[in-house]
Coordinates of C-alpha atoms in Angstrom, one line a residue:
M1 CA 130.6 33.2 46.6
P2 CA 129.7 33.6 50.3
A3 CA 126.2 34.6 51.4
F4 CA 125.9 38.1 52.8
S5 CA 124.4 36.7 56.0
L6 CA 127.5 34.9 57.1
E7 CA 130.1 36.3 59.5
P8 CA 133.8 36.1 58.6
E9 CA 134.4 33.5 61.3
Q10 CA 131.6 31.3 59.8
T11 CA 133.2 31.4 56.3
T12 CA 136.6 30.6 57.9
W13 CA 135.0 27.7 59.7
C14 CA 133.5 26.4 56.4
A15 CA 136.9 26.6 54.7
E16 CA 138.4 24.6 57.6
L17 CA 135.7 22.0 57.3
R18 CA 136.4 21.6 53.6
A19 CA 140.1 21.1 54.3
L20 CA 139.3 18.5 57.0
A21 CA 137.0 16.7 54.7
A22 CA 139.7 16.5 52.0
E23 CA 142.6 15.5 54.2
R24 CA 141.0 13.3 56.8
L25 CA 137.5 12.1 55.7
K26 CA 137.7 11.6 52.0
P27 CA 140.4 8.9 52.2
L28 CA 138.4 7.0 54.7
A29 CA 135.3 7.3 52.5
E30 CA 137.2 5.9 49.5
R31 CA 138.3 2.9 51.5
G32 CA 134.7 2.1 52.7
E33 CA 132.6 -0.7 51.2
P34 CA 129.7 0.8 49.2
G35 CA 126.3 0.2 50.8
R36 CA 127.7 -0.6 54.2
V37 CA 128.1 1.6 57.3
N38 CA 131.6 3.0 57.2
R39 CA 132.4 2.8 60.9
P40 CA 136.0 4.3 60.6
L41 CA 134.5 7.3 58.9
V42 CA 131.8 7.7 61.6
A43 CA 134.5 7.4 64.3
A44 CA 136.6 10.0 62.5
L45 CA 133.6 12.4 62.5
G46 CA 133.5 11.8 66.3
D47 CA 137.2 12.2 66.8
L48 CA 137.1 15.6 65.0
G49 CA 134.3 16.8 67.2
L50 CA 131.9 17.2 64.3
L51 CA 129.3 14.9 65.8
S52 CA 129.2 16.5 69.2
R53 CA 129.1 19.9 67.3
L54 CA 126.2 18.5 65.3
F55 CA 124.2 17.6 68.4
E56 CA 124.8 21.1 70.0
A57 CA 124.4 23.1 66.8
G58 CA 121.5 25.3 65.7
A59 CA 120.0 24.9 62.3
L60 CA 122.4 27.4 60.6
D61 CA 125.5 25.6 62.0
L62 CA 124.0 22.3 60.8
C63 CA 123.5 23.7 57.3
L64 CA 127.1 25.1 57.2
L65 CA 128.4 21.7 58.3
R66 CA 126.5 19.8 55.7
E67 CA 127.2 22.1 52.8
S68 CA 130.9 22.3 53.5
L69 CA 131.3 18.5 53.8
A70 CA 129.1 17.9 50.7
R71 CA 131.3 20.1 48.5
V72 CA 134.3 17.7 49.2
C73 CA 132.9 14.3 50.4
T74 CA 129.3 13.4 50.1
E75 CA 129.9 10.2 52.1
A76 CA 131.1 12.1 55.1
E77 CA 128.2 14.5 54.8
T78 CA 125.7 11.7 54.7
A79 CA 127.3 9.8 57.6
L80 CA 127.2 13.0 59.7
A81 CA 123.6 13.8 58.8
L82 CA 122.3 10.3 59.5
Q83 CA 123.9 10.4 62.9
G84 CA 122.0 13.6 63.6
L85 CA 118.7 12.5 62.2
G86 CA 118.6 9.3 64.2
T87 CA 120.0 10.8 67.4
H88 CA 118.2 14.2 67.5
P89 CA 114.9 12.6 68.9
V90 CA 116.9 11.2 71.8
A91 CA 118.7 14.5 72.4
A92 CA 115.4 16.5 72.2
F93 CA 112.9 14.0 73.8
G94 CA 114.9 11.3 75.5
T95 CA 114.8 10.6 79.2
P96 CA 117.9 11.3 81.3
A97 CA 118.8 7.6 81.2
Q98 CA 118.4 7.3 77.4
R99 CA 120.5 10.4 76.9
A100 CA 123.2 9.2 79.2
R101 CA 123.3 5.8 77.5
W102 CA 123.3 6.8 73.8
L103 CA 124.3 10.4 73.3
P104 CA 128.0 10.0 74.3
E105 CA 128.3 6.9 72.2
A106 CA 126.7 8.5 69.2
A107 CA 128.8 11.7 69.6
A108 CA 132.0 9.7 69.7
G109 CA 130.9 7.7 66.6
R110 CA 130.9 4.4 68.4
A111 CA 127.1 3.9 68.1
V112 CA 125.4 4.3 64.7
A113 CA 121.8 5.7 64.7
A114 CA 118.8 5.3 62.4
F115 CA 115.6 7.2 62.0
A116 CA 112.8 4.7 61.2
L117 CA 109.8 6.5 59.8
S118 CA 109.1 5.3 56.3
E119 CA 107.2 2.1 55.5
P120 CA 106.3 0.2 52.3
D121 CA 102.9 2.0 52.2
A122 CA 103.7 5.1 54.2
G123 CA 106.5 7.3 52.8
S124 CA 105.5 11.0 52.2
D125 CA 102.3 10.5 54.2
A126 CA 103.9 9.9 57.5
A127 CA 100.6 10.0 59.4
A128 CA 99.5 6.8 57.5
L129 CA 102.2 4.6 59.0
A130 CA 101.0 1.2 60.1
L131 CA 103.8 -0.4 62.2
D132 CA 101.6 -1.9 64.9
A133 CA 102.4 -1.5 68.6
V134 CA 100.3 -4.1 70.3
P135 CA 99.8 -3.7 74.1
D136 CA 101.4 -6.5 76.1
G137 CA 99.0 -6.1 79.1
R138 CA 101.9 -5.0 81.3
G139 CA 102.3 -1.4 80.2
G140 CA 104.5 -2.2 77.2
W141 CA 104.0 -3.1 73.6
H142 CA 105.1 -5.6 70.9
L143 CA 106.0 -4.1 67.5
H144 CA 104.9 -5.9 64.4
G145 CA 105.5 -4.8 60.8
E146 CA 108.2 -3.4 58.6
K147 CA 110.1 -0.2 58.0
R148 CA 111.6 0.4 54.5
W149 CA 114.2 2.8 53.0
I150 CA 115.8 3.4 56.4
S151 CA 119.2 4.9 56.3
N152 CA 121.9 2.9 58.3
A153 CA 119.5 -0.1 58.4
P154 CA 120.0 -2.9 59.2
E155 CA 123.4 -2.1 60.7
A156 CA 122.5 0.7 63.1
D157 CA 123.1 0.2 66.8
F158 CA 119.9 1.9 67.8
A159 CA 116.9 3.4 66.0
T160 CA 114.2 6.0 66.6
V161 CA 111.1 4.0 65.6
F162 CA 107.6 5.4 65.0
A163 CA 104.7 3.0 65.6
R164 CA 100.9 3.0 65.6
T165 CA 99.7 2.9 69.2
T166 CA 96.1 4.0 68.5
P167 CA 94.5 2.6 65.3
G168 CA 92.5 5.0 63.2
A169 CA 93.8 8.1 64.9
G170 CA 96.1 9.3 62.1
A171 CA 98.9 11.5 63.2
R172 CA 97.5 11.6 66.8
G173 CA 98.0 7.8 67.3
V174 CA 101.7 7.5 66.6
T175 CA 104.3 6.9 69.3
A176 CA 108.1 7.2 69.1
F177 CA 110.4 4.6 70.6
L178 CA 114.1 4.2 71.1
V179 CA 114.8 0.6 70.0
P180 CA 118.3 -0.9 70.5
A181 CA 119.5 -3.2 67.7
D182 CA 119.8 -6.2 70.0
R183 CA 116.1 -6.4 70.8
P184 CA 114.6 -9.9 70.1
G185 CA 112.5 -10.1 67.0
L186 CA 114.3 -7.3 65.2
G187 CA 115.8 -8.1 61.8
G188 CA 116.2 -6.5 58.3
E189 CA 118.2 -6.6 55.1
P190 CA 120.1 -4.0 53.0
L191 CA 118.6 -2.5 49.8
D192 CA 120.6 -2.1 46.6
M193 CA 120.0 1.6 45.5
L194 CA 121.0 3.8 42.6
A195 CA 123.6 5.5 44.8
P196 CA 125.3 3.0 47.1
H197 CA 124.0 4.3 50.4
V198 CA 123.5 2.4 53.6
L199 CA 119.7 1.8 53.2
G200 CA 117.6 -1.1 54.1
T201 CA 114.6 -2.6 55.9
L202 CA 113.8 -3.2 59.5
V203 CA 111.5 -6.1 60.2
F204 CA 109.7 -6.2 63.6
D205 CA 108.4 -9.6 64.7
G206 CA 107.0 -8.9 68.1
V207 CA 109.9 -6.6 69.2
P208 CA 109.3 -5.8 72.9
V209 CA 109.3 -2.1 74.0
G210 CA 108.3 -0.6 77.3
P211 CA 107.7 2.8 79.0
D212 CA 111.5 3.2 79.4
D213 CA 111.8 3.2 75.6
L214 CA 109.4 6.0 74.9
L215 CA 110.6 9.2 73.2
G216 CA 108.1 11.7 74.4
A217 CA 104.5 10.8 75.4
P218 CA 102.4 7.9 74.0
D219 CA 100.4 8.9 70.8
R220 CA 102.6 12.1 70.5
G221 CA 105.3 10.6 68.3
F222 CA 104.3 12.7 65.3
R223 CA 105.5 15.8 67.1
V224 CA 108.9 14.1 67.6
A225 CA 109.1 13.3 63.9
M226 CA 108.0 16.8 62.8
H227 CA 110.3 18.5 65.3
T228 CA 113.2 16.5 63.8
L229 CA 112.2 17.0 60.2
N230 CA 111.7 20.8 60.6
L231 CA 115.3 21.1 61.8
F232 CA 116.8 18.8 59.2
R233 CA 114.8 19.9 56.1
P234 CA 116.8 23.1 55.6
S235 CA 120.0 21.1 56.0
V236 CA 118.9 18.7 53.3
G237 CA 118.9 21.8 51.2
A238 CA 122.4 22.7 52.4
F239 CA 123.5 19.2 51.3
A240 CA 122.0 19.9 47.9
V241 CA 123.7 23.3 47.7
G242 CA 127.1 21.7 48.5
M243 CA 126.7 19.2 45.6
A244 CA 125.5 22.0 43.3
Q245 CA 128.6 24.1 44.2
A246 CA 130.9 21.2 43.6
A247 CA 129.3 20.6 40.2
L248 CA 129.5 24.3 39.4
D249 CA 133.2 24.4 40.4
A250 CA 134.0 21.5 38.2
A251 CA 132.0 23.0 35.2
L252 CA 133.9 26.3 35.6
A253 CA 137.3 24.6 35.6
H254 CA 136.4 22.4 32.6
T255 CA 134.8 25.1 30.4
A256 CA 137.6 27.6 31.1
A257 CA 140.3 25.1 29.8
R258 CA 138.5 22.8 27.3
P259 CA 139.6 23.7 23.7
A260 CA 136.6 24.1 21.4
F261 CA 136.1 25.8 18.0
G262 CA 139.4 27.7 18.1
G263 CA 139.1 28.9 21.7
V264 CA 137.7 27.3 24.9
L265 CA 134.2 26.3 25.8
A266 CA 133.8 29.4 28.0
D267 CA 134.0 31.6 24.9
L268 CA 130.7 30.2 23.7
Q269 CA 127.8 32.4 24.8
A270 CA 125.6 29.4 25.3
V271 CA 128.1 27.9 27.7
S272 CA 128.9 31.0 29.6
H273 CA 125.2 31.8 30.0
R274 CA 124.5 28.3 31.3
I275 CA 127.3 28.8 33.9
A276 CA 125.8 32.1 34.9
E277 CA 122.4 30.5 35.4
M278 CA 123.9 27.6 37.4
A279 CA 125.7 30.1 39.7
T280 CA 122.7 32.3 40.2
R281 CA 120.4 29.4 41.1
T282 CA 122.9 28.0 43.5
E283 CA 123.4 31.2 45.3
A284 CA 119.6 31.8 45.5
A285 CA 119.1 28.3 47.0
R286 CA 122.0 28.9 49.5
L287 CA 120.4 32.2 50.7
L288 CA 117.0 30.6 51.1
V289 CA 118.5 27.7 53.1
H290 CA 120.3 30.2 55.4
A291 CA 117.1 32.2 55.8
A292 CA 115.1 29.1 56.8
A293 CA 117.8 27.9 59.2
S294 CA 118.0 31.4 60.8
A295 CA 114.2 31.4 61.2
Y296 CA 114.5 28.1 63.0
D297 CA 117.2 29.4 65.3
R298 CA 115.1 32.5 66.1
G299 CA 112.0 30.3 66.9
D300 CA 109.9 32.0 64.2
P301 CA 106.4 30.6 63.8
D302 CA 106.7 30.0 60.0
V303 CA 109.5 27.5 60.2
P304 CA 107.6 24.6 58.5
R305 CA 106.9 26.8 55.4
R306 CA 110.4 28.2 55.3
S307 CA 112.0 24.8 55.7
A308 CA 109.8 23.4 53.0
M309 CA 110.7 26.2 50.6
A310 CA 114.4 25.8 51.3
K311 CA 114.4 22.0 50.7
L312 CA 112.2 22.4 47.6
L313 CA 114.3 25.1 45.9
A314 CA 117.7 23.7 46.9
T315 CA 117.1 20.1 45.9
E316 CA 115.5 21.0 42.5
T317 CA 118.4 23.5 41.9
A318 CA 121.0 20.9 42.6
Q319 CA 119.4 18.5 40.1
Y320 CA 119.5 21.3 37.5
V321 CA 123.1 22.3 38.2
V322 CA 124.6 18.8 38.3
D323 CA 122.7 17.8 35.1
S324 CA 124.0 21.0 33.5
A325 CA 127.6 20.3 34.6
V326 CA 127.3 16.8 33.1
Q327 CA 126.0 18.3 29.8
L328 CA 128.9 20.8 29.7
H329 CA 131.5 18.0 30.3
G330 CA 130.1 15.6 27.8
A331 CA 130.8 11.9 27.8
A332 CA 133.7 12.2 30.2
A333 CA 131.3 13.0 33.0
L334 CA 129.5 9.7 32.6
Q335 CA 132.5 7.6 33.1
R336 CA 132.4 5.5 36.3
G337 CA 134.5 7.3 39.0
H338 CA 134.1 10.8 37.6
L339 CA 133.0 13.4 40.2
L340 CA 130.0 14.3 38.2
E341 CA 129.0 10.7 37.6
H342 CA 129.1 10.3 41.4
L343 CA 127.1 13.5 42.0
Y344 CA 124.6 12.6 39.2
R345 CA 123.6 9.5 41.2
E346 CA 123.8 11.2 44.6
V347 CA 121.7 14.3 43.7
R348 CA 118.5 12.4 42.8
A349 CA 117.5 11.1 46.2
P350 CA 117.2 14.4 48.2
R351 CA 114.2 15.4 46.0
I352 CA 112.4 12.4 47.6
Y353 CA 113.5 11.7 51.2
E354 CA 112.4 13.8 54.2
G355 CA 109.4 14.8 52.2
A356 CA 109.3 14.7 48.4
T357 CA 109.2 17.9 46.3
E358 CA 105.4 17.5 45.9
V359 CA 104.9 17.3 49.7
Q360 CA 107.0 20.5 50.2
R361 CA 104.7 22.3 47.7
T362 CA 101.7 21.1 49.6
I363 CA 103.1 22.3 53.0
I364 CA 103.9 25.7 51.4
A365 CA 100.5 26.2 49.8
K366 CA 98.6 25.1 52.9
D367 CA 100.5 27.6 55.1
L368 CA 100.0 30.4 52.6
Y369 CA 96.2 29.8 52.4
A370 CA 96.0 29.5 56.2
R371 CA 97.8 32.8 56.6
H372 CA 95.5 34.4 53.9
H373 CA 92.3 33.2 55.6
G374 CA 93.7 34.2 59.0
E375 CA 94.5 37.8 57.8
R376 CA 91.0 38.1 56.3
H377 CA 89.4 37.0 59.5
H378 CA 91.5 39.4 61.5
E379 CA 90.6 42.2 59.2
E380 CA 86.9 41.4 59.5
V381 CA 87.1 41.3 63.3
R382 CA 88.9 44.6 63.3
H383 CA 86.3 46.3 61.2
H384 CA 83.5 44.8 63.3
G385 CA 85.1 46.1 66.4
E386 CA 85.5 49.6 65.0
A387 CA 81.9 49.7 64.0
R388 CA 80.7 48.6 67.4
H389 CA 82.9 51.1 69.1
H390 CA 81.4 53.9 67.0
E391 CA 77.9 52.7 67.9
E392 CA 78.7 52.6 71.6
Q393 CA 80.0 56.2 71.4
G394 CA 76.8 57.4 69.7
H395 CA 78.5 58.1 66.4
V396 CA 76.2 57.7 63.4
S397 CA 77.5 57.4 59.9
P398 CA 76.3 60.2 57.7
R399 CA 73.5 59.2 55.3
K400 CA 71.6 60.9 52.6
E401 CA 68.0 61.8 53.2
P402 CA 65.6 60.3 50.6
A403 CA 64.8 62.5 47.7
P404 CA 61.3 64.2 48.1

């Protein structure tokens, strides 16, 4: 069911993406080794022009890309998204030399990117990160510490790395660096996760970085991180909507054909009402994702709140829809290799990464209260200004004379 906000050419493009995913990308994904970077798949995304489109796209295009691929092949969706997440800081904040070196390689799928923000003790609280950038006395730094739960680590060819350049300064003391994988002192190992994603650690043992490696200004790396996350948060919601739609499609097909109690499962009101709820929540999440992405593309000031709302609703909705689809299928959905078994493992992580559900609620609430206090202050200033204007014009409010 297309959202009312999409133009016909957009819905046509989404259908073409799904066909490409089924014909060209899914076979490559199935031949990949779980938990390893699938370089033929990344290269195919480049050959099809999807990676270059990704780096040029606005937020709504990014969401349409991710939802369309996720409905057919979550591995292709994830490979595309990780290229975007790791490369966007270079595209948005990189120097001309950095952009010339890495953007063509990333867009062609020849260089794999990573976005290295999370640490063992700094996940949702990104301002608490502690990877230490120690000045080397010559205008550069040496990086010491560890990043954890980093997608494409440790196999990425380059990484956007966030390090602490000013101790005790919170978000104001973080700097972003572009770190090629061949830097001395850089290591890491893969992590074995519930869903076999390419996820691992990056260990920094005095890794040298210099002014030419900066992404943006020193101590302004938090802006780089938030600029990237504000763009990608709605598209995490789009990924979730794609999985929800795939689960809903599977549940519709199954319940319409599965014999039960002299009819089919769809004849049972409990089943049909569950399907209706799944469809309604999925469409509501899709519309909120599109609204947040459109707000980003327009440059609206409330993008952080809208992005948080989109990610929150869409990821929680996808969890509900996939779980409901498993329930309607029964034991068959739990068999290894079943679409829903795959989605059941895939759908859990988006509620955590790029800001957990609880963090999104905090972002939303803070913005709402700030707007509330701002509106009250504006109203008080307006009333004060009107009263002063009346006084200056010699107007006196009528008042009752005291009783004799």
